[in-house]
Amino acid sequence: MAQTPSPARQAFGDIAPALADYTDAVLFGDVWKRPNLSPRDRSLVTIASLISLYRHNELPFHLKRALDNGVTKDEIIETITHLAFYGGWPVANTALPIARKVFEDAGA
């Protein structure tokens, strides 16, 4: 039975296979599994970073991952609200429709 390609392999493995390998092996195979932060906490840190830095291409994937890691819809919305004060209203206003779509797609 064929193994389903990782999200990195699906997104850019055809053009940058080495980057997909590093993403799978180092980022998700090592960094995300380190013991000092739970996957849930890593998800909160990651979505806050992506929102603050306007990295919206990766945001839907990580919002879904946050939900899968136990972060609630209300916690995500509160994080976005909090970021409005530290990152600015535009980052929050830009993140909200992305979050809405992820929540709708996830049935959250």
PDB file of C-alpha atoms in Angstrom:
ATOM      1  CA  MET A   1       0.000   0.000   0.000  1.00  0.00           C
ATOM      2  CA  ALA A   2       1.352   3.435  -0.954  1.00  0.00           C
ATOM      3  CA  GLN A   3       2.034   5.881   1.846  1.00  0.00           C
ATOM      4  CA  THR A   4       0.277   9.259   1.675  1.00  0.00           C
ATOM      5  CA  PRO A   5       2.827  11.999   0.968  1.00  0.00           C
ATOM      6  CA  SER A   6       3.414  14.488   3.775  1.00  0.00           C
ATOM      7  CA  PRO A   7       1.927  17.985   3.477  1.00  0.00           C
ATOM      8  CA  ALA A   8       5.407  19.320   2.653  1.00  0.00           C
ATOM      9  CA  ARG A   9       5.912  16.680  -0.019  1.00  0.00           C
ATOM     10  CA  GLN A  10       2.482  17.532  -1.494  1.00  0.00           C
ATOM     11  CA  ALA A  11       3.052  21.298  -1.380  1.00  0.00           C
ATOM     12  CA  PHE A  12       6.548  21.547  -2.834  1.00  0.00           C
ATOM     13  CA  GLY A  13       8.219  18.141  -2.983  1.00  0.00           C
ATOM     14  CA  ASP A  14       8.144  18.162  -6.770  1.00  0.00           C
ATOM     15  CA  ILE A  15      10.168  21.371  -7.028  1.00  0.00           C
ATOM     16  CA  ALA A  16      12.179  21.254  -3.770  1.00  0.00           C
ATOM     17  CA  PRO A  17      12.459  17.653  -2.602  1.00  0.00           C
ATOM     18  CA  ALA A  18      15.357  18.389  -0.233  1.00  0.00           C
ATOM     19  CA  LEU A  19      13.357  21.130   1.503  1.00  0.00           C
ATOM     20  CA  ALA A  20      10.427  18.715   1.856  1.00  0.00           C
ATOM     21  CA  ASP A  21      12.804  16.147   3.377  1.00  0.00           C
ATOM     22  CA  TYR A  22      14.189  18.706   5.867  1.00  0.00           C
ATOM     23  CA  THR A  23      10.679  19.850   6.733  1.00  0.00           C
ATOM     24  CA  ASP A  24       9.587  16.293   7.452  1.00  0.00           C
ATOM     25  CA  ALA A  25      12.750  15.083   9.197  1.00  0.00           C
ATOM     26  CA  VAL A  26      13.964  18.135  11.101  1.00  0.00           C
ATOM     27  CA  LEU A  27      11.000  20.455  11.632  1.00  0.00           C
ATOM     28  CA  PHE A  28       8.226  17.919  12.198  1.00  0.00           C
ATOM     29  CA  GLY A  29      10.398  14.902  13.012  1.00  0.00           C
ATOM     30  CA  ASP A  30      12.569  16.647  15.621  1.00  0.00           C
ATOM     31  CA  VAL A  31      11.650  20.234  16.556  1.00  0.00           C
ATOM     32  CA  TRP A  32       7.913  19.563  16.971  1.00  0.00           C
ATOM     33  CA  LYS A  33       8.670  16.478  19.096  1.00  0.00           C
ATOM     34  CA  ARG A  34      11.032  18.090  21.591  1.00  0.00           C
ATOM     35  CA  PRO A  35       9.748  17.569  25.152  1.00  0.00           C
ATOM     36  CA  ASN A  36       9.878  21.066  26.662  1.00  0.00           C
ATOM     37  CA  LEU A  37       6.777  22.350  24.851  1.00  0.00           C
ATOM     38  CA  SER A  38       3.688  20.309  24.147  1.00  0.00           C
ATOM     39  CA  PRO A  39       2.392  20.118  20.562  1.00  0.00           C
ATOM     40  CA  ARG A  40      -0.537  22.269  21.737  1.00  0.00           C
ATOM     41  CA  ASP A  41       1.798  24.991  23.019  1.00  0.00           C
ATOM     42  CA  ARG A  42       3.947  24.786  19.885  1.00  0.00           C
ATOM     43  CA  SER A  43       0.797  25.308  17.834  1.00  0.00           C
ATOM     44  CA  LEU A  44      -0.082  28.474  19.765  1.00  0.00           C
ATOM     45  CA  VAL A  45       3.454  29.829  19.358  1.00  0.00           C
ATOM     46  CA  THR A  46       3.450  28.954  15.668  1.00  0.00           C
ATOM     47  CA  ILE A  47       0.106  30.530  14.809  1.00  0.00           C
ATOM     48  CA  ALA A  48       1.012  33.670  16.777  1.00  0.00           C
ATOM     49  CA  SER A  49       4.286  33.916  14.854  1.00  0.00           C
ATOM     50  CA  LEU A  50       2.685  33.305  11.473  1.00  0.00           C
ATOM     51  CA  ILE A  51      -0.054  35.860  12.115  1.00  0.00           C
ATOM     52  CA  SER A  52       2.350  38.510  13.408  1.00  0.00           C
ATOM     53  CA  LEU A  53       4.733  38.052  10.492  1.00  0.00           C
ATOM     54  CA  TYR A  54       1.992  37.964   7.800  1.00  0.00           C
ATOM     55  CA  ARG A  55       2.923  34.411   6.821  1.00  0.00           C
ATOM     56  CA  HIS A  56      -0.560  33.579   5.604  1.00  0.00           C
ATOM     57  CA  ASN A  57       0.310  30.798   3.165  1.00  0.00           C
ATOM     58  CA  GLU A  58       1.175  28.503   6.076  1.00  0.00           C
ATOM     59  CA  LEU A  59      -1.559  29.747   8.414  1.00  0.00           C
ATOM     60  CA  PRO A  60      -4.448  27.459   7.328  1.00  0.00           C
ATOM     61  CA  PHE A  61      -2.282  24.353   7.763  1.00  0.00           C
ATOM     62  CA  HIS A  62      -1.154  25.432  11.231  1.00  0.00           C
ATOM     63  CA  LEU A  63      -4.621  26.540  12.360  1.00  0.00           C
ATOM     64  CA  LYS A  64      -5.921  23.076  11.448  1.00  0.00           C
ATOM     65  CA  ARG A  65      -2.939  21.508  13.203  1.00  0.00           C
ATOM     66  CA  ALA A  66      -3.665  23.651  16.281  1.00  0.00           C
ATOM     67  CA  LEU A  67      -7.232  22.333  16.376  1.00  0.00           C
ATOM     68  CA  ASP A  68      -5.883  18.785  16.002  1.00  0.00           C
ATOM     69  CA  ASN A  69      -3.432  19.491  18.858  1.00  0.00           C
ATOM     70  CA  GLY A  70      -6.238  20.497  21.228  1.00  0.00           C
ATOM     71  CA  VAL A  71      -6.292  24.279  20.832  1.00  0.00           C
ATOM     72  CA  THR A  72      -9.923  25.376  20.835  1.00  0.00           C
ATOM     73  CA  LYS A  73     -11.602  27.734  18.403  1.00  0.00           C
ATOM     74  CA  ASP A  74     -12.127  30.191  21.279  1.00  0.00           C
ATOM     75  CA  GLU A  75      -8.428  30.042  22.188  1.00  0.00           C
ATOM     76  CA  ILE A  76      -7.429  30.721  18.596  1.00  0.00           C
ATOM     77  CA  ILE A  77      -9.792  33.705  18.401  1.00  0.00           C
ATOM     78  CA  GLU A  78      -8.462  34.993  21.732  1.00  0.00           C
ATOM     79  CA  THR A  79      -4.907  34.640  20.422  1.00  0.00           C
ATOM     80  CA  ILE A  80      -5.807  36.663  17.329  1.00  0.00           C
ATOM     81  CA  THR A  81      -7.518  39.292  19.492  1.00  0.00           C
ATOM     82  CA  HIS A  82      -4.470  39.494  21.752  1.00  0.00           C
ATOM     83  CA  LEU A  83      -2.212  39.907  18.723  1.00  0.00           C
ATOM     84  CA  ALA A  84      -4.236  42.920  17.574  1.00  0.00           C
ATOM     85  CA  PHE A  85      -2.664  44.820  20.466  1.00  0.00           C
ATOM     86  CA  TYR A  86       0.894  43.542  19.988  1.00  0.00           C
ATOM     87  CA  GLY A  87       1.077  43.030  16.231  1.00  0.00           C
ATOM     88  CA  GLY A  88      -1.518  45.555  15.104  1.00  0.00           C
ATOM     89  CA  TRP A  89      -5.104  45.548  13.970  1.00  0.00           C
ATOM     90  CA  PRO A  90      -4.200  44.651  10.369  1.00  0.00           C
ATOM     91  CA  VAL A  91      -2.616  41.328  11.372  1.00  0.00           C
ATOM     92  CA  ALA A  92      -5.720  40.384  13.350  1.00  0.00           C
ATOM     93  CA  ASN A  93      -8.111  41.534  10.627  1.00  0.00           C
ATOM     94  CA  THR A  94      -6.189  39.553   8.033  1.00  0.00           C
ATOM     95  CA  ALA A  95      -6.053  36.386  10.158  1.00  0.00           C
ATOM     96  CA  LEU A  96      -9.752  36.286  11.069  1.00  0.00           C
ATOM     97  CA  PRO A  97     -11.178  35.349   7.651  1.00  0.00           C
ATOM     98  CA  ILE A  98      -8.507  32.682   7.302  1.00  0.00           C
ATOM     99  CA  ALA A  99      -9.447  31.277  10.711  1.00  0.00           C
ATOM    100  CA  ARG A 100     -13.152  31.435   9.831  1.00  0.00           C
ATOM    101  CA  LYS A 101     -12.574  29.308   6.723  1.00  0.00           C
ATOM    102  CA  VAL A 102     -10.477  26.770   8.646  1.00  0.00           C
ATOM    103  CA  PHE A 103     -13.183  26.522  11.330  1.00  0.00           C
ATOM    104  CA  GLU A 104     -15.899  26.075   8.696  1.00  0.00           C
ATOM    105  CA  ASP A 105     -13.900  23.403   6.877  1.00  0.00           C
ATOM    106  CA  ALA A 106     -13.178  21.608  10.171  1.00  0.00           C
ATOM    107  CA  GLY A 107     -16.757  21.902  11.420  1.00  0.00           C
ATOM    108  CA  ALA A 108     -15.485  23.756  14.489  1.00  0.00           C
TER     109      ALA A 108
END
